[in-house]
Tab-separated table of C-alpha atoms in Angstrom:
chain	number	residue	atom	x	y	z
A	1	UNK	CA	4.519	0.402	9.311
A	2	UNK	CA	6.464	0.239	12.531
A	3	UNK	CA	8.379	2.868	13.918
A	4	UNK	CA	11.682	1.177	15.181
A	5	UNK	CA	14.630	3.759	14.610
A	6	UNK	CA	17.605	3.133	12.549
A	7	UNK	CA	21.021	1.417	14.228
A	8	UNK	CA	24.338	3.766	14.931
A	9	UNK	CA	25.539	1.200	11.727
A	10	UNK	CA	22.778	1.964	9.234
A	11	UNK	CA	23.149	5.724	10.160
A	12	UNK	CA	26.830	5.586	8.732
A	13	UNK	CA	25.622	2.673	6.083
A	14	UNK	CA	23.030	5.310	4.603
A	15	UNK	CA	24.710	8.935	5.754
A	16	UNK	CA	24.041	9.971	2.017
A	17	UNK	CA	20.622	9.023	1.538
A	18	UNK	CA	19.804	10.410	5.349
A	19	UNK	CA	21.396	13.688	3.759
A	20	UNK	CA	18.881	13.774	1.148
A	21	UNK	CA	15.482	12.585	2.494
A	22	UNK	CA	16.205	12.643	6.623
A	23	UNK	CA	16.776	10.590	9.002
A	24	UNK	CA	12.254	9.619	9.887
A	25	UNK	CA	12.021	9.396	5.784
A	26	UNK	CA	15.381	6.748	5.857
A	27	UNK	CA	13.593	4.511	8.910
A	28	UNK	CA	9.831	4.643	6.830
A	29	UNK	CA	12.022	2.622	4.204
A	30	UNK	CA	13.904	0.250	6.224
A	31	UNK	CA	10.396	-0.414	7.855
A	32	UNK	CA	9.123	-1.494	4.690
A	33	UNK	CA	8.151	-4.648	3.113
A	34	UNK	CA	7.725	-5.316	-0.587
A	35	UNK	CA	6.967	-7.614	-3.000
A	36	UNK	CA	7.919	-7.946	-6.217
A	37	UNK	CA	6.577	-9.941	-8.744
A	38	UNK	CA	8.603	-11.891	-11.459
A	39	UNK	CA	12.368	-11.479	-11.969
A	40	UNK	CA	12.292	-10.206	-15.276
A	41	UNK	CA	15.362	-8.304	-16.574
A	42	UNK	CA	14.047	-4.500	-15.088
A	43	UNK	CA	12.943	-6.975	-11.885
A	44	UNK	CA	16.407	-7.838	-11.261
A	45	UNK	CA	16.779	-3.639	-11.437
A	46	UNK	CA	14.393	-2.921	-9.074
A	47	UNK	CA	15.482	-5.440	-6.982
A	48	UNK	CA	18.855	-4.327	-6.942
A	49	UNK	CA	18.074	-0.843	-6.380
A	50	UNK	CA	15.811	-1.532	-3.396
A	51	UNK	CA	18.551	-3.847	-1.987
A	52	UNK	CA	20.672	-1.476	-1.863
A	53	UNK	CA	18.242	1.519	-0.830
A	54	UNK	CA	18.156	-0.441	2.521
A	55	UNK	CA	14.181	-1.007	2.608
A	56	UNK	CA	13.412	-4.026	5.228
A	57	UNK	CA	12.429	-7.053	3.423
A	58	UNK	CA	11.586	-8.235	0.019
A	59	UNK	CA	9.956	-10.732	-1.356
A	60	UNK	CA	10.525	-12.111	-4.959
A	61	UNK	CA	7.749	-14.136	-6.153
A	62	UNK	CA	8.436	-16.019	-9.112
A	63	UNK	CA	7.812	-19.607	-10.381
A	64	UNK	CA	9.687	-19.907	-13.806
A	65	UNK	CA	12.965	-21.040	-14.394
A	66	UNK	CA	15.994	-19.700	-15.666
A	67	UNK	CA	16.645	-19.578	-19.275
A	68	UNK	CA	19.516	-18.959	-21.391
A	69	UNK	CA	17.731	-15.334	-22.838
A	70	UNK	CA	18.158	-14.673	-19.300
A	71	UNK	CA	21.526	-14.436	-19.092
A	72	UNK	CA	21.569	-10.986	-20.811
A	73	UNK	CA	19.493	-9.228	-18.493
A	74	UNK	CA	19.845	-11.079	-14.957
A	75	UNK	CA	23.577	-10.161	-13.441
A	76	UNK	CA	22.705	-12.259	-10.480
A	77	UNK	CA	23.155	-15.287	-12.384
A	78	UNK	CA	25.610	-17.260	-14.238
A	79	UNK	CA	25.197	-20.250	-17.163
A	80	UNK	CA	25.640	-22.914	-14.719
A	81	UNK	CA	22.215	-21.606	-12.844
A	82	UNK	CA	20.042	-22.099	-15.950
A	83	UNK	CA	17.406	-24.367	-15.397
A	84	UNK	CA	16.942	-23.225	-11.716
A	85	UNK	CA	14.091	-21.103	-10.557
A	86	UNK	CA	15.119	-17.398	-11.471
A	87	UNK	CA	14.578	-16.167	-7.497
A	88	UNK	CA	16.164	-18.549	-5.993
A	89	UNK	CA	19.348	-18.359	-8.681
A	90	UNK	CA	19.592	-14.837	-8.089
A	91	UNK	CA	18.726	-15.014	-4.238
A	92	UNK	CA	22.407	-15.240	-2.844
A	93	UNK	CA	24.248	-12.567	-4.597
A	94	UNK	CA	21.214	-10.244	-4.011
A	95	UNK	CA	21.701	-10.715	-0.319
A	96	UNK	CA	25.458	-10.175	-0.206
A	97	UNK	CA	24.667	-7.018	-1.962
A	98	UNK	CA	23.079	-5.923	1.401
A	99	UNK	CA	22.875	-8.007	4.348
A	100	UNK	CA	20.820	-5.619	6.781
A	101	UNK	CA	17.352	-6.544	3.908
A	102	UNK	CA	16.136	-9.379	4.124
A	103	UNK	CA	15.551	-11.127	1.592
A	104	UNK	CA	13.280	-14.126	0.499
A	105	UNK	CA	12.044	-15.989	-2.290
A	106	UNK	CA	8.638	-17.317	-3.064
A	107	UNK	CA	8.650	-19.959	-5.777
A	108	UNK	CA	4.438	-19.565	-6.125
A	109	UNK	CA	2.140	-18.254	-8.853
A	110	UNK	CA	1.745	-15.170	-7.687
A	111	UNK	CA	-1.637	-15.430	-8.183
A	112	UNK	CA	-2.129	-18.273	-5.843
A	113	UNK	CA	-0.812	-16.562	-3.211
A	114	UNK	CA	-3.683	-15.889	-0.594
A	115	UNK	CA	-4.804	-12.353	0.104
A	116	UNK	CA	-4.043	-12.548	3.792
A	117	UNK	CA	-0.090	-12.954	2.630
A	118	UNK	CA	0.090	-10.375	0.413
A	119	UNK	CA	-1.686	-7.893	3.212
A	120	UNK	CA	1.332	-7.651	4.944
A	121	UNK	CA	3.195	-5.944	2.572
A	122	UNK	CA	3.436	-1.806	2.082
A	123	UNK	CA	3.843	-1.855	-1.591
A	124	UNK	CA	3.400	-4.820	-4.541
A	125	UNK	CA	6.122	-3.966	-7.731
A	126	UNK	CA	4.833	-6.154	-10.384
A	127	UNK	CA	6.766	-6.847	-13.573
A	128	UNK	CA	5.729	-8.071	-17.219
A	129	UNK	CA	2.365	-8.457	-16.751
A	130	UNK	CA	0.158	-7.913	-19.565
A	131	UNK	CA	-3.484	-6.038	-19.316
A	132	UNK	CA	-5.545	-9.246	-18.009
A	133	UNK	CA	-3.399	-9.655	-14.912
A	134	UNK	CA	-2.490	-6.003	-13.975
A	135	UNK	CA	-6.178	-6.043	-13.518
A	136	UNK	CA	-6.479	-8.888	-11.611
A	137	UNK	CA	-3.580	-7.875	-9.907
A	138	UNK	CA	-4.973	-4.270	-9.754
A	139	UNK	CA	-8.444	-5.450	-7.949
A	140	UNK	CA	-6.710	-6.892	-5.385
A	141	UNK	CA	-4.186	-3.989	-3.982
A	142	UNK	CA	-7.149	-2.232	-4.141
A	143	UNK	CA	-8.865	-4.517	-2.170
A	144	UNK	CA	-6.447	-4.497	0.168
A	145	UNK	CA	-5.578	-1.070	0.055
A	146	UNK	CA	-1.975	-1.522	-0.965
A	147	UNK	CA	-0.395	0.833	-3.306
A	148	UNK	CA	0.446	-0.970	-7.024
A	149	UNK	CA	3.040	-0.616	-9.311
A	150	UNK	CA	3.606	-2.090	-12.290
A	151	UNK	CA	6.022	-2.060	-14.904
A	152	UNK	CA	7.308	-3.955	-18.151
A	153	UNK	CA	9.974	-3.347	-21.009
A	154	UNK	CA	9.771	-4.032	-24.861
A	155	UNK	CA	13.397	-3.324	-26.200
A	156	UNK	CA	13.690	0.010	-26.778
A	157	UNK	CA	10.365	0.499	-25.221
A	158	UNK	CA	8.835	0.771	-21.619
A	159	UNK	CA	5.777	1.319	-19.341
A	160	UNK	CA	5.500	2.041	-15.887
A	161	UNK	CA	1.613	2.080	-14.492
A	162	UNK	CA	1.255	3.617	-10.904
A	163	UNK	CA	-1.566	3.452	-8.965
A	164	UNK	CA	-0.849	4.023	-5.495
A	165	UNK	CA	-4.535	4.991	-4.902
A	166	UNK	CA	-4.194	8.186	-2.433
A	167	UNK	CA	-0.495	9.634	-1.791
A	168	UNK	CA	0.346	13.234	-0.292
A	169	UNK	CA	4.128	14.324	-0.680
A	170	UNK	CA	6.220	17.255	0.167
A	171	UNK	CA	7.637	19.230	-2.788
A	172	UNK	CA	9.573	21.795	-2.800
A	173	UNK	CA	9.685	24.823	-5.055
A	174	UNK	CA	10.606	28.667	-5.791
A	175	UNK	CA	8.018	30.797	-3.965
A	176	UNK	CA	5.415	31.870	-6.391
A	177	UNK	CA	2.710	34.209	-5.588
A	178	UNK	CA	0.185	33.104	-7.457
A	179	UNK	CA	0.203	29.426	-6.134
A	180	UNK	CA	-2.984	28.740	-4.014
A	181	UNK	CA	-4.304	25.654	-1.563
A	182	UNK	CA	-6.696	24.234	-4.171
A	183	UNK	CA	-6.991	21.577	-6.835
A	184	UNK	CA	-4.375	21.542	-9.499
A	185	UNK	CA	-6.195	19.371	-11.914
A	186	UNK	CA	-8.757	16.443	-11.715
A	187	UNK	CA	-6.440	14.027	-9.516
A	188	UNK	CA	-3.942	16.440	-7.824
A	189	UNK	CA	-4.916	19.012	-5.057
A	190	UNK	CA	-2.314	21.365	-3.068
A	191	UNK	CA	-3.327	20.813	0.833
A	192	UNK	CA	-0.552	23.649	2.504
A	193	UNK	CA	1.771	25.899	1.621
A	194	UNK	CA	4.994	27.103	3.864
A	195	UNK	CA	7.085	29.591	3.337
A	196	UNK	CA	10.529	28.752	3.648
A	197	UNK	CA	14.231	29.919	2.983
A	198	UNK	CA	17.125	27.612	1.689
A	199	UNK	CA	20.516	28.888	0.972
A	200	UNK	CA	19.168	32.535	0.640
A	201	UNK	CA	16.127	32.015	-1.930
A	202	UNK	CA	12.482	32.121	-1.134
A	203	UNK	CA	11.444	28.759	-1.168
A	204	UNK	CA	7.918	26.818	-0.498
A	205	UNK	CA	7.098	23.110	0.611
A	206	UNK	CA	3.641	22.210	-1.156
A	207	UNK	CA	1.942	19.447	0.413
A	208	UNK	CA	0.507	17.925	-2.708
A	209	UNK	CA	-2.538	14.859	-2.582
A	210	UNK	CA	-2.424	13.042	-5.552
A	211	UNK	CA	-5.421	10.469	-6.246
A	212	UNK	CA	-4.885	7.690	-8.793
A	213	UNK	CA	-6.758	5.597	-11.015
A	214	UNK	CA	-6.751	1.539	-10.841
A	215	UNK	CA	-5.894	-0.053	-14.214
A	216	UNK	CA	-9.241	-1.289	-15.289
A	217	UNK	CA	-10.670	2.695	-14.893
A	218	UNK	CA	-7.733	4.338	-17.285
A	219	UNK	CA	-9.173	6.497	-19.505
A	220	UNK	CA	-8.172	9.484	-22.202
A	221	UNK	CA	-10.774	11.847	-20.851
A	222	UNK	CA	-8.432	14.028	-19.051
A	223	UNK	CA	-6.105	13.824	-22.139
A	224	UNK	CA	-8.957	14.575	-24.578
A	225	UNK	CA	-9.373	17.963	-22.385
A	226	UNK	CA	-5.324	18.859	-22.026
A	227	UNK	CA	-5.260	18.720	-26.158
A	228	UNK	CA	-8.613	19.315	-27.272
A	229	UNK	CA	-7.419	19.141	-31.256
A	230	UNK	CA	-6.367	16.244	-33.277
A	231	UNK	CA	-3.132	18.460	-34.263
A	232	UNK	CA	-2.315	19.708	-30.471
A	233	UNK	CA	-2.881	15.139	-29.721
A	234	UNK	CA	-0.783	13.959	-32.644
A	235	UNK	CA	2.159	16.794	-31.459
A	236	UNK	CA	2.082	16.280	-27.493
A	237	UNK	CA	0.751	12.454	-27.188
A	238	UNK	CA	3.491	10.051	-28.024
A	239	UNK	CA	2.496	7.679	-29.854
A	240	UNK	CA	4.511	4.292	-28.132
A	241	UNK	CA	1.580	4.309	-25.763
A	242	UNK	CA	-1.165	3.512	-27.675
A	243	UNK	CA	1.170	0.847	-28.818
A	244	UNK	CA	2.321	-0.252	-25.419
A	245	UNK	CA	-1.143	-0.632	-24.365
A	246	UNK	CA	-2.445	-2.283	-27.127
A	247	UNK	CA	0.979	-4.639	-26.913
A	248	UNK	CA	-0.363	-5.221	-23.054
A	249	UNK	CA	-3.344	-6.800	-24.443
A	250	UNK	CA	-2.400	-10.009	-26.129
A	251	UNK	CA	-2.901	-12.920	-23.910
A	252	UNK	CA	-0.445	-14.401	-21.444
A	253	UNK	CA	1.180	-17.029	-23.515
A	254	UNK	CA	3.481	-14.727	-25.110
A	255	UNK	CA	5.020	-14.051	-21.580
A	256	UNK	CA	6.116	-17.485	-21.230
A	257	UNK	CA	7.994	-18.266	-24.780
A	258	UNK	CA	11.354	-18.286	-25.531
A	259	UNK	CA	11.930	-15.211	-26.958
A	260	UNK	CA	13.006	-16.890	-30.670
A	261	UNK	CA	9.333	-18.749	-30.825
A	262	UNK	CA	7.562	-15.475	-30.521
A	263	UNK	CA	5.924	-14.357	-33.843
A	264	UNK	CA	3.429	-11.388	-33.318
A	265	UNK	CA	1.300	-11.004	-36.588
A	266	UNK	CA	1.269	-7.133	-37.231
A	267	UNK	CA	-2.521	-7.026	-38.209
A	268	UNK	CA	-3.879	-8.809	-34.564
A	269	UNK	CA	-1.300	-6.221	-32.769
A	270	UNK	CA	-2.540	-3.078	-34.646
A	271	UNK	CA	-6.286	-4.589	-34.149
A	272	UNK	CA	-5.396	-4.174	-30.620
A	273	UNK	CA	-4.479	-1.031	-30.593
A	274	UNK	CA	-7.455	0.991	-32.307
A	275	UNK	CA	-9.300	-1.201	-29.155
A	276	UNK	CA	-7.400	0.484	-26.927
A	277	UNK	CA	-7.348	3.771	-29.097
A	278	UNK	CA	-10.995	3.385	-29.196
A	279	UNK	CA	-11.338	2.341	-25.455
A	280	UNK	CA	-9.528	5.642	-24.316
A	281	UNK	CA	-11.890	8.015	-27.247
A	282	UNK	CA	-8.129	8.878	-28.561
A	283	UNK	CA	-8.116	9.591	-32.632
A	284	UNK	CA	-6.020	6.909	-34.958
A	285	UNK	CA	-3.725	9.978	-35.763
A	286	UNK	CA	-1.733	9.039	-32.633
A	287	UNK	CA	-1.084	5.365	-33.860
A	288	UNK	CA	1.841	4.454	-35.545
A	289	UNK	CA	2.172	4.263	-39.240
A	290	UNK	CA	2.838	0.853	-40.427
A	291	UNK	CA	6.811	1.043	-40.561
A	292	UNK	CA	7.090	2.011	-37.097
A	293	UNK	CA	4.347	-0.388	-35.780
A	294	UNK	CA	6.978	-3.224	-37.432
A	295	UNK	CA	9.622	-1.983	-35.927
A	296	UNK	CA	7.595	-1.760	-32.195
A	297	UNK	CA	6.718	-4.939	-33.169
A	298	UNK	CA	10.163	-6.710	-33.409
A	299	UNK	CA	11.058	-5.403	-30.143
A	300	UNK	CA	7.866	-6.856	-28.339
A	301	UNK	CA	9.018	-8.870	-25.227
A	302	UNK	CA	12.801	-8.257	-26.006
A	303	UNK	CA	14.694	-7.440	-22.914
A	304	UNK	CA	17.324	-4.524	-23.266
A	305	UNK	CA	19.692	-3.784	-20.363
A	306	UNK	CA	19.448	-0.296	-20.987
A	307	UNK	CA	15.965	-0.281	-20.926
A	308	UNK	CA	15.900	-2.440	-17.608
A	309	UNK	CA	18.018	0.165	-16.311
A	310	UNK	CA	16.354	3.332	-17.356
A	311	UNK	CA	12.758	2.178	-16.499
A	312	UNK	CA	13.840	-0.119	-12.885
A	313	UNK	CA	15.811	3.455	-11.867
A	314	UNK	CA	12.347	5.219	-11.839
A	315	UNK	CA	10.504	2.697	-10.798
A	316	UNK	CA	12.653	2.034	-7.615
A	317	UNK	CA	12.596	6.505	-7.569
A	318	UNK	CA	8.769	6.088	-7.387
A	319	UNK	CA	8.487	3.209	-4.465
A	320	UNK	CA	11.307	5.466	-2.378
A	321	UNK	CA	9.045	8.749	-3.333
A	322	UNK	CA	5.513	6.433	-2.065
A	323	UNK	CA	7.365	5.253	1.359
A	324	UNK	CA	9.165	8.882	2.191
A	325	UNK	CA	6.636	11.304	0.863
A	326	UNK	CA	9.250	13.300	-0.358
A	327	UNK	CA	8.490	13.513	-4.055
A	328	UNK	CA	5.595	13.352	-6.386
A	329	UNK	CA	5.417	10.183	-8.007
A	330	UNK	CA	4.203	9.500	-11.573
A	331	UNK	CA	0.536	10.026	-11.627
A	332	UNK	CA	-0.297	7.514	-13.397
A	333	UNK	CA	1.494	6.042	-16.390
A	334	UNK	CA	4.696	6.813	-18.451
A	335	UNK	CA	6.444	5.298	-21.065
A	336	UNK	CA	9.763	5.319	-22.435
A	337	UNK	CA	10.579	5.912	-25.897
A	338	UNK	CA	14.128	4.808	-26.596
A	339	UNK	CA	14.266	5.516	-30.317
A	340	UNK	CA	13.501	9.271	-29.542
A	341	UNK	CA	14.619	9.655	-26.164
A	342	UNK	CA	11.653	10.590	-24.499
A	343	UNK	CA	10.149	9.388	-21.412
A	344	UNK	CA	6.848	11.499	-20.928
A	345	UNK	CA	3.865	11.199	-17.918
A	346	UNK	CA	0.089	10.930	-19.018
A	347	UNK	CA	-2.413	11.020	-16.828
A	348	UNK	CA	-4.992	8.081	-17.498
């Protein structure tokens, strides 16, 4: 990432933001370059939010067109657009959002974009991808050492997979004696420690390494250690994402229907999910009983604005946290839970 420093303008444009993060952490993000994959409904949130953040350039790569269903969750757009490719629709009121980000559109598959293209950028946000191609997807940030993340929303339901393979961020916290440089559990290590004082309280920044796991390598072992008993799993580990998970691994064809032509029989669904219950050595007392798998089930591939909202907000939190190192981003996956209200982290 280059180094050029922010204009006199951008300085007043993003006063606020330089007020939170600083002034180097403000110029890492307008020195970035992202791409994000498919303008789905939390997409269009993410690529709002970025817009606006004032990162340098992104990229939208998508190849489908606009649809009707769109409508509800793409604000970019109006009726008269439908039929159109959903970037390009959207392209012109994203870039009057904020002129200073630049802004293009790449009407490919992403997955027949070449490898030396996608090397140029600092961080790929994919969206509603199922299982199969986060892990093509997956193999080659890793490849190319470029930090993934990946996200998708179900209705009332949403997942957000991270895996930004090595990141060390500053955190701040109340000074506590008993915190040590060391490891803090199997993928997060403290490197320093400093002593500091804000606004008369004994403070400390914590230099924390966080490693992460690709998709392919998720795995329940460090769950099956946090809550060793079935009772102390069924109580802390939510059971949406089993569900989400399993949900991820129908195949692709469900991604391109019209939302009224999608029929998801409840047995192939819940077939997939003791696969992915068994994959991860996690007990069937997590899964959901069968009135709340039908209910998961009717929401499958719905787009909520809420949701969009709610899950793009921490997504966009989580690409700001990976370029300014302020932050500890989710390590590795959460889900959202709209029925309860609960958006917990697990570690996979």
């Amino acid at each position: 990432m280059n180094n050029t420093p922010l204009t006199a303008d951008e300085i007043s444009l993003y006063d606020r933001q330089i007020r939170l993060w600083g002034m180097e952490a403000q110029a890492n993000l307008r020195n970035s370059k992202i791409l994000v994959i498919n303008m789905t409904g939390v997409g269009v949130e993410i690529v709002k939010n970025l817009t606006l953040g004032g990162v340098g350039s992104i990229t939208i790569c998508d190849n489908s067109e606009l649809k009707e269903q769109d409508l509800n969750s793409n604000f970019f757009v109006t009726k008269e657009e439908v039929g159109k490719n959903k970037a390009e629709a959207s392209l012109e009121k994203i870039q009057a959002m904020n002129p200073r980000v630049v802004v293009s559109v790449d009407t490919r598959n992403w997955e027949d974009i070449e490898k030396s293209e996608i090397s140029k950028y600092h961080i790929i946000v994919a969206t509603g991808l199922n299982s199969a191609q986060n892990s093509r997807l997956n193999n080659i940030s890793r490849e190319l050492a470029i930090p993934l993340i990946s996200c998708c929303t179900h209705g009332l339901y949403g997942l957000i997979f991270n895996d930004l393979i090595k990141c060390t961020n500053w955190i701040k916290l109340e000074r506590s004696e008993s915190r040590k440089v060391g490891p803090l559990n199997p993928v997060s290590k403290i490197l320093d420690i400093q002593d500091i004082v804000e606004n008369d309280i004994e403070m400390q920044k914590i230099l924390v390494e966080n490693k992460y796991r690709k998709w392919d390598e998720l795995s329940g072992s460090f769950l099956n250690e946090k809550y060793p008993s079935e009772r102390k799993k069924k109580k802390k580990i939510n059971n949406v994402l089993i569900s989400l998970l399993g949900l991820l691994e129908l195949p692709e064809v469900y991604l391109n229907l019209d939302i009224e032509r999608i029929s998801i029989d409840g047995n192939t669904l819940k077939d997939k999910i003791t696969q992915v219950s068994n994959r991860l050595k996690l007990p069937e007392c997590i899964q959901m009983g069968e009135e709340e798998l039908d209910i998961f089930r009717r929401h499958a591939y719905c787009e909520y604005q809420p949701t969009n909202s709610i899950i793009g907000g921490v997504v966009s939190q989580d690409i700001i946290n990976a370029l300014v190192h302020k932050e500890l981003p989710i390590n590795n996956i959460s889900i959202l839970d709209g029925f309860n209200n609960e958006m917990p982290i697990y570690t996979l």
